Amino acid sequence: MATRTDRRAPHVADSHDVIRVHGARENNLKDVSIEIPKRRLTVFTGVSGSGKSSLVFSTIAAESQRLINETYSAFVQGFMPTLARPEVDVLDGLTTVITVDQQRMGGDPRSTVGTATDANAMLRILFSRLGAPHIGPPGAYAFNVPSVRASGAITVERGTKKAVKATFSRTGGMCPRCEGRGTVSDLDLTQLYDDSKSLADGAVTIPGYGTDGWNMRLYKESGFLDPDKPIRKYTKRELHDFLHHEPTRMKIAGINMTYEGLIPRVQKSMLSKDKEAMQPHIREFVDRAVTFTTCPECDGTRLSEGARSSKIKGISIADACAMQISDLADWVRGLDEPSVAPLLAALRQSLDSFGEIGLGYLSLDRPSGTLSGGEAQRVKMIRHLGSSLTDVTYVFDEPTTGLHPHDIQRMNDLLLRLRDKGNTVLVVEHKPETIAIADHVVDLGPGAGTAGGTVCFEGTVEGLRTGGTVTGRHFDDRATLKEKPRTPTGTLEIRGATTHNLQGVDVDIPLGVLAVVTGVAGSGKSSLVHGSLVKGRGSVDTGVVSVDQGPIRGSRRSNPATYTGLLDPIRKAFAKANGVKPALFSSNSEGACPTCNGAGVIYTDLAMMAGVATTCEECEGKRFQASVLEYRLGGRDISEVLAMSVTEAQKFFGEGDARTPAAHRVLERLSDVRLGYLNIGQPLTTLSGGERQRLKLATHMAEKGGVYVLDEPTAGLHLADVEQLLGLLDRLVDSGKSVIVVEHHQAVMAHADWIIDLGPGAGHDGGRIVFEGSPADLVAARSTLTGEHLAAYVGA
C-alpha cells in the first residue's frame, strides 16, 4: 500500500518568485538590472529625478499594461490607449499591475466622490428598495440620468409586417434646471456691452468683437438693429433681437451667415469650451462675465424633486450624500432590513474603508475635481481594499503625500494588508516612516537626471542605513528647533472664517517670518489659507502669491523653457545675434520643422493596432528647420541650447558672448528649487509630481508679492533636498517676504518661526485652532497630535 508523505519536491510553478528587470533604459535609466521579490513590499527611493518613476511606472507598470492589452482582439485594442514597448531588454515574472497614482480625478462637473467609488451606486439601489414614496428604479435617484418620455410606432417583422404603437419613459434623478451640475451659470450683461454706446461706437466689449470685424459686421448689417442707436434706447423687441434672437440664415456682403442673439453666440463660441484651453485674454473675459450660483430649483443637490422626496427614516439620498462619510456610515449601521442585508453589508464595508484610509471627513457629493492629489490617490485605493484579487502587483506613487504623521501609520497598515493578501506592492516614496516598513528597498541615483538612473543599493532597510548612499546618509536626519525664532513685523488678521468645516476661526498670521499651518488631513488647513487668506487678499496691503497643488496645464510640446518664460529672452538673444526674427527660434512657430511640425517625432496611427512614434528623419528630432540651425549664439544652435540642463544653461547664459541676464535670472530660480538637472527643453509630460510643483514655485518667485503661500512644497522631495528647500524658504523670508506654508513634514515644522495647528480631528471634528505659537512651545506642551509627533521627531 502506497504511503503519503508531506515532504514533496517544490513545484516548478512556485519558482517564479521575482520580477526580473534586465537592461532598462527608459528616460534616464542606464541599463538597470534588478530582481524584485514578489508578494513583498518593495520601496523605491532616491532623489527626485533619479529614475524611480521611470523604472516603476514607465517600465514595469507600462509593460504589464501593454501585454494585457495585447490579449484583446485587434478590434477592442482600437478603443484602448496605444502603448509603446518600454526601452528594456528583458522583463520576466510580471503580474497584472494596478496603478494607484496621484493624477487628479476627472474635473467633470458631475463626477463626485460617490460616483468615483461604488458608494453612490449602492445608495441608489438602497433607496430604490426602501425609499418612501417609491419613485422608481435606481436611475430615478441618479443625478446624471435625465427623465425621458417618448412615443411613436415600431415595426415588428414577424410574418407580415405590423406597426405597433409604443411609448417609452424613463425616470431619472437629474435636476432639469442645472442638469445635474448643482450650479447654474449666468452672464453679467455689463461685461458684454456698454449700453451707453451704439454698435458703431464699439458698444460690445467681448474679445474678438471689434468694430471692424466680421462678428460686429453681422450685427450692424443684419437689418434687425440700428447700428447708430445707443443700446439703452433699444425697444424691448430690439433688445430681444440683439441678445436672444434664434439662429437665422442671411446674406451679408454676398456671404451666407447665421445671425443669432449675442448671448447664445457667446455661449456656443466661448462658454462651451474648456476654460483651461482658452487663450489668456479669453479666459480672463470668461472669469469676469460668467457667474456660477447654486441652482435655485434643487438647492445644489443636483437631484430632481421626486428623488429628494423619497426618504428612508426621514433621510433623502441628497441628505445622505451631503453627510460626512463617517456620519453616513453610522446611519447605515442603524438600518436593519433583511431583504437588503447583503447590500447593507457591502455599503458599510465601502464607507468604513473611507474611515480606515483617513477620508472619513469627505462627503459623497464632494466634486472629485476638488480633491488634492493625495486625496484622489486614497479614493482610488477604496475599491482595492475589499478586493478578492491576489497575486497582483499594486504600484503606488508617494501614498503618504498630504498625510499628517498621525495618518501615515494608518496608510502603512493598509499597504501591509495588501501585501499580506499575497500581492506584490511597489511603492515610490521619500518618507522614512514608510521606507522603514519595507521588506526590500531599491535606492536609485546617485544624482538626478543624467547623474542618476543607476541602482545604488538593493536590500533591507538596515542595509540602506549603513549603505553609504544619499538616502542612507540622510535616513535619520532630523531638523532641530530654532533657539531664537524671528520676530514678526506685523500680522494678517482672519476673523470669523467659516469656509467648509472652519468653525468661526479667528487667527492672526504673523508677517515677516516662516509660518507653518498644520493639522491632520481634513482639519481645515487649506480652507483657512486658500479660502480665507488668498481669496480675501483684496483686504491685504501686500500682494499674496499662492503656489497651490493644481496640476500644470501643458501638452507634449510644453517644456520648462516655455512654461517659465525662459524661451522668450533666449529667442530674442538669438534673433539679436543673427539679425533675424525671434519667431524663427520657436518650434511652435516659423522655425518649426515642416515634416513633424516642430514635435521632433512623427506619430503614426495604425488604426486598430498600436500607434507608433518615430523620430523625425528630416530634423533628426531637433524640431527646427535646417536653415534655423545655422544661426548660432555663443557657438551653439537653438536645438543644442534646449538640450542643455538648467545648470549648463545657467553657466552658458551667465558669461561670454551668450550672456543674457533675463534668461540667467530664470535659470537661477530653477536652480534654487533644486531643478538644476532638468533639460530646459524636456517635455512637461515627463516631469514627476514633485518636479512640477517646484517648477511652479520657481515661476511664481518672479512675481512681486509680499506674502508667499505654499501648499506642501516638500511633496516629492527627497530627504536630502528638504534641507535645501528650508534654505530657500529662509532666503525668501530674509529678503523681506512673509512665507506661509501648509505642511505636514516635521522638518519644516521644526524649522518654522511660528506654528498654527488646526484640529483636533478632521471634518466637523476639526476646523478649530488648537495651538498657536513657536515650535518649541508646541513640543513642550504636547497638547495636540502634531505636538506629540513633533516632540518624538526632535527627540524631546
Short mmCIF file of N, CA, C and O in Angstrom, two decimals, residues 409-463:
data_model
loop_
_atom_site.label_atom_id
_atom_site.label_comp_id
_atom_site.label_asym_id
_atom_site.label_seq_id
_atom_site.Cartn_x
_atom_site.Cartn_y
_atom_site.Cartn_z
N GLN A 409 0.86 56.17 9.71
CA GLN A 409 0.84 54.81 10.27
C GLN A 409 -0.36 54.03 9.73
O GLN A 409 -0.26 52.84 9.41
N ARG A 410 -1.49 54.73 9.59
CA ARG A 410 -2.69 54.08 9.07
C ARG A 410 -2.47 53.65 7.60
O ARG A 410 -2.87 52.57 7.19
N MET A 411 -1.82 54.52 6.81
CA MET A 411 -1.51 54.18 5.42
C MET A 411 -0.55 52.99 5.36
O MET A 411 -0.72 52.08 4.54
N ASN A 412 0.45 52.98 6.25
CA ASN A 412 1.38 51.85 6.30
C ASN A 412 0.65 50.53 6.56
O ASN A 412 0.94 49.50 5.95
N ASP A 413 -0.32 50.57 7.47
CA ASP A 413 -1.09 49.36 7.79
C ASP A 413 -1.84 48.85 6.56
O ASP A 413 -1.93 47.63 6.32
N LEU A 414 -2.37 49.79 5.74
CA LEU A 414 -3.11 49.40 4.54
C LEU A 414 -2.19 48.76 3.50
O LEU A 414 -2.56 47.79 2.84
N LEU A 415 -0.99 49.33 3.34
CA LEU A 415 -0.03 48.76 2.40
C LEU A 415 0.36 47.34 2.82
O LEU A 415 0.46 46.44 1.98
N LEU A 416 0.57 47.16 4.11
CA LEU A 416 0.93 45.83 4.62
C LEU A 416 -0.23 44.85 4.45
O LEU A 416 -0.03 43.66 4.20
N ARG A 417 -1.46 45.36 4.59
CA ARG A 417 -2.64 44.50 4.44
C ARG A 417 -2.74 43.97 3.00
O ARG A 417 -3.05 42.81 2.77
N LEU A 418 -2.48 44.87 2.03
CA LEU A 418 -2.50 44.45 0.63
C LEU A 418 -1.42 43.39 0.37
O LEU A 418 -1.64 42.42 -0.35
N ARG A 419 -0.23 43.59 0.97
CA ARG A 419 0.85 42.62 0.81
C ARG A 419 0.48 41.28 1.42
O ARG A 419 0.71 40.21 0.83
N ASP A 420 -0.11 41.31 2.61
CA ASP A 420 -0.40 40.07 3.33
C ASP A 420 -1.49 39.23 2.67
O ASP A 420 -1.67 38.06 3.01
N LYS A 421 -2.23 39.82 1.72
CA LYS A 421 -3.21 39.04 0.95
C LYS A 421 -2.54 38.29 -0.19
O LYS A 421 -3.22 37.62 -0.98
N GLY A 422 -1.20 38.42 -0.30
CA GLY A 422 -0.48 37.70 -1.35
C GLY A 422 -0.19 38.53 -2.57
O GLY A 422 0.03 37.99 -3.66
N ASN A 423 -0.19 39.86 -2.41
CA ASN A 423 0.08 40.76 -3.53
C ASN A 423 1.50 41.32 -3.46
O ASN A 423 2.10 41.40 -2.38
N THR A 424 2.00 41.73 -4.62
CA THR A 424 3.28 42.43 -4.69
C THR A 424 2.98 43.92 -4.62
O THR A 424 2.17 44.42 -5.41
N VAL A 425 3.58 44.63 -3.68
CA VAL A 425 3.32 46.06 -3.51
C VAL A 425 4.60 46.84 -3.79
O VAL A 425 5.63 46.62 -3.12
N LEU A 426 4.55 47.70 -4.81
CA LEU A 426 5.69 48.54 -5.16
C LEU A 426 5.34 49.98 -4.83
O LEU A 426 4.31 50.49 -5.29
N VAL A 427 6.17 50.65 -4.03
CA VAL A 427 5.87 52.00 -3.57
C VAL A 427 7.04 52.93 -3.88
O VAL A 427 8.19 52.64 -3.52
N VAL A 428 6.75 54.03 -4.57
CA VAL A 428 7.74 55.10 -4.75
C VAL A 428 7.53 56.06 -3.59
O VAL A 428 6.43 56.61 -3.42
N GLU A 429 8.55 56.27 -2.75
CA GLU A 429 8.32 57.02 -1.51
C GLU A 429 9.59 57.70 -1.01
O GLU A 429 10.71 57.24 -1.28
N HIS A 430 9.40 58.83 -0.31
CA HIS A 430 10.52 59.56 0.30
C HIS A 430 10.45 59.55 1.83
O HIS A 430 11.46 59.76 2.49
N LYS A 431 9.25 59.33 2.40
CA LYS A 431 9.08 59.45 3.84
C LYS A 431 9.76 58.27 4.57
O LYS A 431 9.48 57.11 4.26
N PRO A 432 10.64 58.55 5.55
CA PRO A 432 11.34 57.47 6.26
C PRO A 432 10.38 56.54 6.99
O PRO A 432 10.68 55.35 7.15
N GLU A 433 9.21 57.06 7.43
CA GLU A 433 8.26 56.21 8.16
C GLU A 433 7.76 55.06 7.29
O GLU A 433 7.49 53.96 7.79
N THR A 434 7.59 55.32 5.97
CA THR A 434 7.11 54.27 5.07
C THR A 434 8.26 53.41 4.56
O THR A 434 8.11 52.19 4.39
N ILE A 435 9.43 54.02 4.33
CA ILE A 435 10.60 53.23 3.91
C ILE A 435 10.91 52.18 4.99
O ILE A 435 11.29 51.05 4.69
N ALA A 436 10.67 52.55 6.26
CA ALA A 436 11.03 51.67 7.39
C ALA A 436 10.26 50.36 7.40
O ALA A 436 10.71 49.37 7.98
N ILE A 437 9.07 50.30 6.78
CA ILE A 437 8.27 49.06 6.83
C ILE A 437 8.55 48.15 5.63
O ILE A 437 7.94 47.10 5.50
N ALA A 438 9.46 48.56 4.74
CA ALA A 438 9.71 47.79 3.52
C ALA A 438 10.37 46.45 3.81
O ALA A 438 11.19 46.33 4.71
N ASP A 439 9.99 45.44 3.01
CA ASP A 439 10.70 44.16 3.04
C ASP A 439 11.97 44.26 2.19
O ASP A 439 12.95 43.56 2.46
N HIS A 440 11.91 45.11 1.17
CA HIS A 440 13.02 45.23 0.22
C HIS A 440 13.09 46.69 -0.22
O HIS A 440 12.06 47.33 -0.43
N VAL A 441 14.29 47.24 -0.33
CA VAL A 441 14.48 48.63 -0.73
C VAL A 441 15.36 48.68 -1.97
O VAL A 441 16.38 47.99 -2.04
N VAL A 442 14.94 49.50 -2.96
CA VAL A 442 15.76 49.76 -4.15
C VAL A 442 16.03 51.25 -4.17
O VAL A 442 15.10 52.06 -4.27
N ASP A 443 17.30 51.64 -4.03
CA ASP A 443 17.68 53.05 -3.99
C ASP A 443 18.33 53.44 -5.31
O ASP A 443 19.34 52.85 -5.71
N LEU A 444 17.73 54.41 -6.02
CA LEU A 444 18.27 54.84 -7.30
C LEU A 444 19.02 56.16 -7.15
O LEU A 444 18.75 56.94 -6.24
N GLY A 445 19.92 56.41 -8.07
CA GLY A 445 20.70 57.65 -8.01
C GLY A 445 21.97 57.50 -8.83
O GLY A 445 21.92 56.85 -9.89
N PRO A 446 23.09 58.02 -8.37
CA PRO A 446 23.26 58.77 -7.11
C PRO A 446 22.68 60.17 -7.16
O PRO A 446 22.35 60.76 -6.14
N GLY A 447 22.55 60.74 -8.37
CA GLY A 447 22.02 62.09 -8.50
C GLY A 447 20.70 62.06 -9.25
O GLY A 447 19.99 61.07 -9.26
N ALA A 448 20.39 63.19 -9.90
CA ALA A 448 19.15 63.32 -10.65
C ALA A 448 19.46 63.53 -12.13
O ALA A 448 20.56 63.92 -12.50
N GLY A 449 18.46 63.24 -12.98
CA GLY A 449 18.65 63.45 -14.42
C GLY A 449 19.76 62.56 -14.96
O GLY A 449 19.82 61.36 -14.67
N THR A 450 20.69 63.16 -15.71
CA THR A 450 21.78 62.37 -16.30
C THR A 450 22.74 61.85 -15.23
O THR A 450 23.50 60.92 -15.48
N ALA A 451 22.71 62.44 -14.03
CA ALA A 451 23.58 61.98 -12.94
C ALA A 451 22.95 60.83 -12.17
O ALA A 451 23.54 60.32 -11.21
N GLY A 452 21.74 60.42 -12.54
CA GLY A 452 21.06 59.31 -11.86
C GLY A 452 20.89 58.14 -12.80
O GLY A 452 21.68 57.92 -13.71
N GLY A 453 19.80 57.38 -12.56
CA GLY A 453 19.47 56.29 -13.46
C GLY A 453 20.21 54.99 -13.19
O GLY A 453 20.18 54.09 -14.03
N THR A 454 20.88 54.86 -12.05
CA THR A 454 21.55 53.60 -11.70
C THR A 454 21.07 53.14 -10.33
O THR A 454 20.62 53.96 -9.51
N VAL A 455 21.17 51.83 -10.08
CA VAL A 455 20.78 51.29 -8.77
C VAL A 455 21.97 51.40 -7.83
O VAL A 455 23.03 50.79 -8.06
N CYS A 456 21.81 52.20 -6.77
CA CYS A 456 22.90 52.40 -5.80
C CYS A 456 22.86 51.38 -4.67
O CYS A 456 23.88 51.11 -4.04
N PHE A 457 21.63 50.84 -4.41
CA PHE A 457 21.51 49.89 -3.30
C PHE A 457 20.28 49.03 -3.50
O PHE A 457 19.23 49.51 -3.94
N GLU A 458 20.39 47.75 -3.16
CA GLU A 458 19.26 46.82 -3.08
C GLU A 458 19.42 46.03 -1.79
O GLU A 458 20.51 45.54 -1.51
N GLY A 459 18.35 45.92 -1.02
CA GLY A 459 18.46 45.11 0.19
C GLY A 459 17.47 45.53 1.25
O GLY A 459 16.40 46.08 0.95
N THR A 460 17.83 45.32 2.51
CA THR A 460 16.93 45.62 3.63
C THR A 460 17.08 47.07 4.07
O THR A 460 18.00 47.78 3.66
N VAL A 461 16.16 47.50 4.92
CA VAL A 461 16.20 48.87 5.45
C VAL A 461 17.48 49.07 6.28
O VAL A 461 18.12 50.12 6.20
N GLU A 462 17.85 48.07 7.07
CA GLU A 462 19.06 48.19 7.88
C GLU A 462 20.29 48.32 6.98
O GLU A 462 21.23 49.06 7.27
N GLY A 463 20.29 47.56 5.88
CA GLY A 463 21.39 47.66 4.93
C GLY A 463 21.46 49.04 4.29
O GLY A 463 22.54 49.57 4.04
#
